[in-house]
PDB file of C-alpha atoms in Angstrom:
ATOM      1  CA  MET A   1      59.602 108.161  39.470  1.00 50.00           C
ATOM      2  CA  SER A   2      55.799 107.299  38.328  1.00 60.00           C
ATOM      3  CA  THR A   3      52.756 109.171  39.978  1.00 56.00           C
ATOM      4  CA  LEU A   4      51.926 105.664  41.727  1.00 57.00           C
ATOM      5  CA  SER A   5      55.216 105.630  43.100  1.00 58.00           C
ATOM      6  CA  ILE A   6      55.348 109.021  44.539  1.00 55.00           C
ATOM      7  CA  GLU A   7      51.845 108.314  46.097  1.00 56.00           C
ATOM      8  CA  ARG A   8      53.039 105.155  47.486  1.00 58.00           C
ATOM      9  CA  HIS A   9      56.184 107.046  48.865  1.00 54.00           C
ATOM     10  CA  LYS A  10      53.953 109.623  50.352  1.00 62.00           C
ATOM     11  CA  SER A  11      52.077 107.004  52.273  1.00 62.00           C
ATOM     12  CA  LYS A  12      54.681 106.211  54.772  1.00 64.00           C
ATOM     13  CA  ARG A  13      52.136 104.713  57.420  1.00 71.00           C
ATOM     14  CA  ALA A  14      49.965 102.680  54.945  1.00 72.00           C
ATOM     15  CA  TRP A  15      51.392  99.505  56.824  1.00 79.00           C
ATOM     16  CA  VAL A  16      49.239 100.346  60.030  1.00 88.00           C
ATOM     17  CA  LEU A  17      45.941 100.024  58.008  1.00 89.00           C
ATOM     18  CA  LEU A  18      47.098  97.001  56.069  1.00 90.00           C
ATOM     19  CA  ALA A  19      47.566  95.422  59.749  1.00 94.00           C
ATOM     20  CA  VAL A  20      44.054  96.346  60.650  1.00 95.00           C
ATOM     21  CA  VAL A  21      42.833  95.121  57.300  1.00 96.00           C
ATOM     22  CA  ILE A  22      44.469  91.727  58.340  1.00 96.00           C
ATOM     23  CA  VAL A  23      43.021  91.718  61.833  1.00 97.00           C
ATOM     24  CA  LEU A  24      39.447  92.721  60.798  1.00 97.00           C
ATOM     25  CA  ALA A  25      39.495  90.175  57.943  1.00 97.00           C
ATOM     26  CA  GLY A  26      40.639  87.584  60.494  1.00 97.00           C
ATOM     27  CA  LEU A  27      38.163  88.363  62.934  1.00 97.00           C
ATOM     28  CA  ASN A  28      35.289  88.056  60.366  1.00 97.00           C
ATOM     29  CA  ALA A  29      36.686  84.749  59.296  1.00 96.00           C
ATOM     30  CA  LEU A  30      36.716  83.755  62.931  1.00 96.00           C
ATOM     31  CA  ASN A  31      33.146  84.709  63.297  1.00 95.00           C
ATOM     32  CA  GLY A  32      32.355  82.764  60.153  1.00 95.00           C
ATOM     33  CA  ALA A  33      34.085  79.597  61.698  1.00 96.00           C
ATOM     34  CA  THR A  34      32.251  80.212  65.152  1.00 95.00           C
ATOM     35  CA  ASN A  35      28.893  80.092  63.397  1.00 94.00           C
ATOM     36  CA  TYR A  36      29.683  77.130  61.581  1.00 94.00           C
ATOM     37  CA  LEU A  37      30.607  75.205  64.576  1.00 95.00           C
ATOM     38  CA  ARG A  38      27.676  76.626  66.575  1.00 94.00           C
ATOM     39  CA  ASN A  39      25.410  75.043  64.063  1.00 92.00           C
ATOM     40  CA  ALA A  40      27.483  72.392  62.718  1.00 90.00           C
ATOM     41  CA  GLU A  41      24.871  69.710  62.818  1.00 90.00           C
ATOM     42  CA  THR A  42      22.493  71.768  60.735  1.00 91.00           C
ATOM     43  CA  PHE A  43      25.330  72.917  58.257  1.00 90.00           C
ATOM     44  CA  GLN A  44      26.407  69.074  57.854  1.00 90.00           C
ATOM     45  CA  GLU A  45      22.704  67.848  57.074  1.00 88.00           C
ATOM     46  CA  GLN A  46      22.739  70.548  54.066  1.00 90.00           C
ATOM     47  CA  GLY A  47      26.233  69.830  53.125  1.00 88.00           C
ATOM     48  CA  VAL A  48      27.301  73.088  53.512  1.00 89.00           C
ATOM     49  CA  THR A  49      31.213  73.529  54.235  1.00 92.00           C
ATOM     50  CA  TRP A  50      33.284  76.524  53.440  1.00 96.00           C
ATOM     51  CA  LEU A  51      30.315  78.634  52.249  1.00 95.00           C
ATOM     52  CA  ALA A  52      29.264  78.779  55.675  1.00 94.00           C
ATOM     53  CA  VAL A  53      32.394  80.607  56.649  1.00 96.00           C
ATOM     54  CA  TRP A  54      32.206  82.837  53.777  1.00 97.00           C
ATOM     55  CA  GLY A  55      28.846  83.952  54.059  1.00 94.00           C
ATOM     56  CA  GLN A  56      28.964  84.470  57.817  1.00 93.00           C
ATOM     57  CA  GLY A  57      32.432  86.092  57.673  1.00 94.00           C
ATOM     58  CA  GLY A  58      31.933  87.880  54.692  1.00 94.00           C
ATOM     59  CA  LEU A  59      28.502  89.596  55.477  1.00 93.00           C
ATOM     60  CA  LEU A  60      29.845  92.370  57.823  1.00 92.00           C
ATOM     61  CA  TRP A  61      33.303  92.436  56.283  1.00 96.00           C
ATOM     62  CA  ALA A  62      31.582  93.283  52.650  1.00 96.00           C
ATOM     63  CA  ILE A  63      28.798  95.563  53.687  1.00 92.00           C
ATOM     64  CA  LEU A  64      30.374  97.458  56.816  1.00 93.00           C
ATOM     65  CA  PHE A  65      34.124  96.935  57.345  1.00 96.00           C
ATOM     66  CA  PHE A  66      35.608  96.814  53.832  1.00 97.00           C
ATOM     67  CA  PRO A  67      33.792 100.130  52.686  1.00 96.00           C
ATOM     68  CA  PHE A  68      34.655 101.736  55.951  1.00 96.00           C
ATOM     69  CA  LEU A  69      38.470 100.805  55.651  1.00 96.00           C
ATOM     70  CA  ILE A  70      38.397 102.091  52.073  1.00 97.00           C
ATOM     71  CA  THR A  71      36.814 105.242  53.466  1.00 96.00           C
ATOM     72  CA  ILE A  72      39.779 105.758  55.903  1.00 95.00           C
ATOM     73  CA  ARG A  73      42.266 104.970  53.193  1.00 94.00           C
ATOM     74  CA  ALA A  74      40.903 107.578  50.832  1.00 94.00           C
ATOM     75  CA  ALA A  75      40.372 110.177  53.391  1.00 91.00           C
ATOM     76  CA  SER A  76      44.109 109.899  54.383  1.00 90.00           C
ATOM     77  CA  LEU A  77      45.276 110.238  50.923  1.00 88.00           C
ATOM     78  CA  THR A  78      43.399 113.597  50.393  1.00 84.00           C
ATOM     79  CA  ARG A  79      44.208 114.774  53.862  1.00 80.00           C
ATOM     80  CA  MET A  80      47.849 115.279  53.090  1.00 71.00           C
ATOM     81  CA  GLU A  81      47.065 117.616  50.369  1.00 67.00           C
ATOM     82  CA  HIS A  82      44.555 119.528  52.265  1.00 62.00           C
ATOM     83  CA  GLU A  83      46.898 120.266  55.071  1.00 63.00           C
ATOM     84  CA  GLN A  84      49.813 121.423  53.052  1.00 63.00           C
ATOM     85  CA  GLY A  85      47.760 123.243  50.422  1.00 62.00           C
ATOM     86  CA  ASN A  86      49.286 121.094  47.663  1.00 63.00           C
ATOM     87  CA  TRP A  87      46.143 121.009  45.582  1.00 59.00           C
ATOM     88  CA  ARG A  88      46.523 124.547  44.497  1.00 63.00           C
ATOM     89  CA  ARG A  89      50.362 124.148  44.093  1.00 63.00           C
ATOM     90  CA  LEU A  90      49.613 120.802  41.875  1.00 59.00           C
ATOM     91  CA  ALA A  91      47.045 122.787  39.896  1.00 56.00           C
ATOM     92  CA  SER A  92      49.513 125.305  39.169  1.00 52.00           C
ATOM     93  CA  TYR A  93      51.755 123.515  36.990  1.00 58.00           C
ATOM     94  CA  GLY A  94      48.842 120.987  35.793  1.00 56.00           C
ATOM     95  CA  ALA A  95      49.659 117.982  37.916  1.00 57.00           C
ATOM     96  CA  HIS A  96      46.557 118.002  39.913  1.00 66.00           C
ATOM     97  CA  LEU A  97      44.721 115.283  37.565  1.00 71.00           C
ATOM     98  CA  ARG A  98      47.859 113.295  37.396  1.00 77.00           C
ATOM     99  CA  VAL A  99      47.980 113.011  41.189  1.00 78.00           C
ATOM    100  CA  TYR A 100      44.357 112.265  41.440  1.00 81.00           C
ATOM    101  CA  ARG A 101      45.003 109.133  38.695  1.00 86.00           C
ATOM    102  CA  GLY A 102      47.828 108.153  41.178  1.00 85.00           C
ATOM    103  CA  LYS A 103      45.580 108.250  44.227  1.00 88.00           C
ATOM    104  CA  LEU A 104      42.700 106.443  42.511  1.00 92.00           C
ATOM    105  CA  LEU A 105      45.306 103.591  41.388  1.00 92.00           C
ATOM    106  CA  LEU A 106      46.850 103.375  44.929  1.00 92.00           C
ATOM    107  CA  LEU A 107      43.167 102.948  46.174  1.00 95.00           C
ATOM    108  CA  ALA A 108      42.733 100.040  43.656  1.00 95.00           C
ATOM    109  CA  GLY A 109      45.731  98.462  45.069  1.00 95.00           C
ATOM    110  CA  PHE A 110      44.421  98.988  48.481  1.00 96.00           C
ATOM    111  CA  VAL A 111      41.124  97.357  47.545  1.00 98.00           C
ATOM    112  CA  LEU A 112      42.755  94.302  46.137  1.00 97.00           C
ATOM    113  CA  CYS A 113      45.062  93.882  49.186  1.00 96.00           C
ATOM    114  CA  CYS A 114      41.787  93.872  51.177  1.00 97.00           C
ATOM    115  CA  GLN A 115      40.173  91.245  49.334  1.00 98.00           C
ATOM    116  CA  ALA A 116      43.242  89.084  49.150  1.00 98.00           C
ATOM    117  CA  ALA A 117      43.451  89.070  52.741  1.00 97.00           C
ATOM    118  CA  PHE A 118      39.751  88.227  53.336  1.00 98.00           C
ATOM    119  CA  ILE A 119      40.310  85.127  50.831  1.00 98.00           C
ATOM    120  CA  VAL A 120      43.342  83.778  52.359  1.00 98.00           C
ATOM    121  CA  VAL A 121      41.719  83.997  55.957  1.00 98.00           C
ATOM    122  CA  VAL A 122      38.543  82.466  55.011  1.00 97.00           C
ATOM    123  CA  ALA A 123      40.587  79.650  52.936  1.00 97.00           C
ATOM    124  CA  ILE A 124      42.669  79.240  56.288  1.00 97.00           C
ATOM    125  CA  ALA A 125      39.538  79.222  58.543  1.00 96.00           C
ATOM    126  CA  SER A 126      37.993  76.666  56.133  1.00 96.00           C
ATOM    127  CA  LEU A 127      40.912  74.114  56.285  1.00 96.00           C
ATOM    128  CA  LEU A 128      41.517  74.418  59.759  1.00 96.00           C
ATOM    129  CA  LEU A 129      37.667  73.115  60.237  1.00 95.00           C
ATOM    130  CA  GLY A 130      38.462  70.418  58.210  1.00 93.00           C
ATOM    131  CA  PHE A 131      36.841  71.310  54.867  1.00 94.00           C
ATOM    132  CA  GLU A 132      38.495  70.539  51.486  1.00 92.00           C
ATOM    133  CA  LEU A 133      38.761  73.243  48.935  1.00 95.00           C
ATOM    134  CA  PRO A 134      38.766  71.779  45.612  1.00 94.00           C
ATOM    135  CA  PRO A 135      39.445  73.910  42.457  1.00 95.00           C
ATOM    136  CA  GLU A 136      35.825  75.004  41.963  1.00 95.00           C
ATOM    137  CA  ALA A 137      35.844  76.325  45.618  1.00 96.00           C
ATOM    138  CA  ILE A 138      39.009  78.188  44.960  1.00 96.00           C
ATOM    139  CA  ALA A 139      37.610  79.723  41.844  1.00 97.00           C
ATOM    140  CA  ALA A 140      34.414  80.964  43.325  1.00 97.00           C
ATOM    141  CA  MET A 141      36.309  82.524  46.047  1.00 97.00           C
ATOM    142  CA  LEU A 142      38.679  84.306  43.644  1.00 98.00           C
ATOM    143  CA  CYS A 143      35.844  85.301  41.382  1.00 98.00           C
ATOM    144  CA  TRP A 144      33.478  86.544  43.994  1.00 98.00           C
ATOM    145  CA  GLY A 145      36.279  88.182  45.653  1.00 98.00           C
ATOM    146  CA  LEU A 146      37.364  89.957  42.434  1.00 98.00           C
ATOM    147  CA  LEU A 147      33.435  90.793  41.966  1.00 98.00           C
ATOM    148  CA  GLY A 148      33.641  92.154  45.545  1.00 98.00           C
ATOM    149  CA  ALA A 149      36.728  94.307  44.687  1.00 98.00           C
ATOM    150  CA  ILE A 150      34.963  95.977  41.582  1.00 98.00           C
ATOM    151  CA  GLY A 151      32.214  96.970  44.140  1.00 98.00           C
ATOM    152  CA  GLY A 152      34.966  98.202  46.524  1.00 97.00           C
ATOM    153  CA  MET A 153      36.381 100.408  43.802  1.00 98.00           C
ATOM    154  CA  THR A 154      32.900 102.067  43.551  1.00 98.00           C
ATOM    155  CA  VAL A 155      33.225 103.123  47.144  1.00 97.00           C
ATOM    156  CA  ALA A 156      36.861 104.167  46.618  1.00 97.00           C
ATOM    157  CA  ALA A 157      35.975 106.244  43.707  1.00 96.00           C
ATOM    158  CA  ILE A 158      33.225 108.035  45.602  1.00 97.00           C
ATOM    159  CA  GLN A 159      35.231 108.617  48.404  1.00 96.00           C
ATOM    160  CA  LEU A 160      37.991 109.883  46.924  1.00 94.00           C
ATOM    161  CA  VAL A 161      35.715 112.661  45.703  1.00 94.00           C
ATOM    162  CA  VAL A 162      34.521 113.185  49.094  1.00 94.00           C
ATOM    163  CA  GLY A 163      38.006 113.640  50.263  1.00 90.00           C
ATOM    164  CA  ILE A 164      38.575 116.118  47.758  1.00 88.00           C
ATOM    165  CA  ILE A 165      35.638 118.363  48.239  1.00 88.00           C
ATOM    166  CA  VAL A 166      35.735 117.968  52.179  1.00 89.00           C
ATOM    167  CA  ARG A 167      38.869 119.394  53.750  1.00 85.00           C
ATOM    168  CA  SER A 168      38.225 117.911  57.035  1.00 88.00           C
ATOM    169  CA  TYR A 169      39.562 114.276  57.639  1.00 90.00           C
ATOM    170  CA  ALA A 170      37.067 113.535  60.448  1.00 92.00           C
ATOM    171  CA  THR A 171      34.114 114.808  58.368  1.00 94.00           C
ATOM    172  CA  ALA A 172      35.254 112.818  55.178  1.00 93.00           C
ATOM    173  CA  VAL A 173      35.153 109.730  57.454  1.00 95.00           C
ATOM    174  CA  ALA A 174      32.089 110.622  58.981  1.00 96.00           C
ATOM    175  CA  ILE A 175      30.509 110.733  55.701  1.00 96.00           C
ATOM    176  CA  GLY A 176      31.766 107.232  54.721  1.00 95.00           C
ATOM    177  CA  LEU A 177      30.846 105.458  58.124  1.00 95.00           C
ATOM    178  CA  VAL A 178      27.265 106.782  57.494  1.00 96.00           C
ATOM    179  CA  ALA A 179      27.276 105.660  54.171  1.00 95.00           C
ATOM    180  CA  SER A 180      28.704 102.239  55.146  1.00 93.00           C
ATOM    181  CA  VAL A 181      26.157 101.671  57.845  1.00 93.00           C
ATOM    182  CA  GLY A 182      23.531 102.792  55.290  1.00 93.00           C
ATOM    183  CA  SER A 183      24.680  99.707  53.071  1.00 90.00           C
ATOM    184  CA  LEU A 184      23.746  97.531  55.882  1.00 86.00           C
ATOM    185  CA  MET A 185      20.093  98.885  55.935  1.00 89.00           C
ATOM    186  CA  ALA A 186      20.184  98.870  52.200  1.00 91.00           C
ATOM    187  CA  THR A 187      20.825  95.077  52.270  1.00 86.00           C
ATOM    188  CA  LEU A 188      18.376  94.366  54.991  1.00 83.00           C
ATOM    189  CA  GLY A 189      15.814  96.286  52.980  1.00 83.00           C
ATOM    190  CA  GLY A 190      16.602  94.512  49.583  1.00 84.00           C
ATOM    191  CA  LEU A 191      18.131  97.726  47.970  1.00 89.00           C
ATOM    192  CA  ASP A 192      21.738  96.615  47.808  1.00 91.00           C
ATOM    193  CA  LEU A 193      21.652  95.937  43.987  1.00 92.00           C
ATOM    194  CA  LEU A 194      21.452  99.803  43.685  1.00 94.00           C
ATOM    195  CA  TYR A 195      23.172 101.269  46.613  1.00 96.00           C
ATOM    196  CA  PRO A 196      26.742 102.300  45.854  1.00 96.00           C
ATOM    197  CA  TYR A 197      28.325 101.326  49.149  1.00 96.00           C
ATOM    198  CA  ALA A 198      26.658  97.575  49.448  1.00 95.00           C
ATOM    199  CA  GLN A 199      28.117  96.691  45.688  1.00 96.00           C
ATOM    200  CA  ALA A 200      31.069  94.806  47.545  1.00 96.00           C
ATOM    201  CA  GLY A 201      28.472  92.619  49.264  1.00 95.00           C
ATOM    202  CA  VAL A 202      26.670  92.010  46.001  1.00 96.00           C
ATOM    203  CA  GLY A 203      29.764  91.001  44.044  1.00 96.00           C
ATOM    204  CA  MET A 204      30.824  88.676  46.961  1.00 97.00           C
ATOM    205  CA  ARG A 205      27.641  86.985  47.115  1.00 95.00           C
ATOM    206  CA  VAL A 206      27.577  86.849  50.917  1.00 93.00           C
ATOM    207  CA  ARG A 207      23.834  86.531  50.956  1.00 90.00           C
ATOM    208  CA  ALA A 208      23.005  84.516  47.893  1.00 91.00           C
ATOM    209  CA  LEU A 209      26.128  82.290  48.179  1.00 90.00           C
ATOM    210  CA  ASP A 210      25.914  80.965  44.458  1.00 93.00           C
ATOM    211  CA  TRP A 211      27.235  81.866  41.271  1.00 95.00           C
ATOM    212  CA  PRO A 212      25.518  84.911  39.761  1.00 95.00           C
ATOM    213  CA  THR A 213      23.512  84.450  36.541  1.00 95.00           C
ATOM    214  CA  VAL A 214      24.846  85.976  33.312  1.00 96.00           C
ATOM    215  CA  PRO A 215      22.295  88.957  33.491  1.00 96.00           C
ATOM    216  CA  GLU A 216      23.143  89.367  37.003  1.00 96.00           C
ATOM    217  CA  THR A 217      26.863  89.680  36.409  1.00 97.00           C
ATOM    218  CA  PHE A 218      26.215  91.837  33.503  1.00 97.00           C
ATOM    219  CA  GLY A 219      24.031  94.332  35.355  1.00 97.00           C
ATOM    220  CA  PHE A 220      26.318  94.377  38.340  1.00 98.00           C
ATOM    221  CA  LEU A 221      29.456  95.118  36.154  1.00 98.00           C
ATOM    222  CA  VAL A 222      27.492  97.966  33.955  1.00 98.00           C
ATOM    223  CA  TRP A 223      25.973  99.488  37.273  1.00 98.00           C
ATOM    224  CA  ASN A 224      29.622  99.523  38.899  1.00 98.00           C
ATOM    225  CA  THR A 225      31.180 100.876  35.638  1.00 98.00           C
ATOM    226  CA  LEU A 226      28.680 103.605  35.611  1.00 98.00           C
ATOM    227  CA  LEU A 227      29.207 104.594  39.176  1.00 98.00           C
ATOM    228  CA  ILE A 228      32.965 104.563  39.068  1.00 97.00           C
ATOM    229  CA  VAL A 229      33.038 106.517  35.703  1.00 97.00           C
ATOM    230  CA  ALA A 230      30.504 109.092  37.028  1.00 97.00           C
ATOM    231  CA  ALA A 231      32.484 109.424  40.396  1.00 96.00           C
ATOM    232  CA  VAL A 232      35.922 109.912  38.439  1.00 94.00           C
ATOM    233  CA  LEU A 233      34.392 112.468  36.056  1.00 93.00           C
ATOM    234  CA  ILE A 234      33.044 114.364  39.185  1.00 93.00           C
ATOM    235  CA  GLY A 235      36.262 114.362  40.673  1.00 88.00           C
ATOM    236  CA  ARG A 236      38.131 115.461  37.640  1.00 86.00           C
ATOM    237  CA  MET A 237      35.536 118.531  37.224  1.00 86.00           C
ATOM    238  CA  VAL A 238      35.857 119.288  40.941  1.00 84.00           C
ATOM    239  CA  LEU A 239      39.739 119.587  40.638  1.00 80.00           C
ATOM    240  CA  ARG A 240      39.449 121.725  37.621  1.00 78.00           C
ATOM    241  CA  ARG A 241      36.975 124.078  39.013  1.00 73.00           C
ATOM    242  CA  LYS A 242      37.362 124.263  42.843  1.00 57.00           C
ATOM    243  CA  GLU A 243      39.623 126.795  44.439  1.00 51.00           C
ATOM    244  CA  HIS A 244      41.840 125.001  46.726  1.00 45.00           C
TER     245      HIS A 244
END
């Protein structure tokens, strides 16, 4: 059985959090649809359709709810190892780094599921409002959703390190919550391009609502790659040196 399969088997109640993901994604899409209906005349004059749902619905999703959901998932993956003293046992026969890799892959799958859920509910809300979704609209949703997932992986990699260092589940979640709220302030302050927990919003274009330029895309990918690699290296170093 692969490490990923083992980690998935250990997460017996993951479906509960996935249900929460669907509910929150739906509520955010509903918020976007409601905002469109309130300002329908203005949006119609501007020729704005599904982008109104994506922008309004994606704002809080990308910079608050999505990072916090990742925080909860990451904390739950590390809590089980702390509670049973598994890190020390795994380290005794050299399996701790393999387990770490499995948890990272499981988080990547969770991030993709979150983004897939958001894209689907935004598409459904847009169709219910009578909007057409041509291929270019679907392509934008998929590309921006994927870029948002890359930003989400930045949060996942960092929070996994936090969960390894901090034994308390509540403390790890609290750190992620504060950092997620910080992304809201960073976005309002124009610092979202650099702030790690705001990267999902940058990738999803929830404020710009247009295609990123080539330099913007390159900069985004390079910055997030650096953050993810740095977090993974720190995580591996902590697992090698920390006395569990």
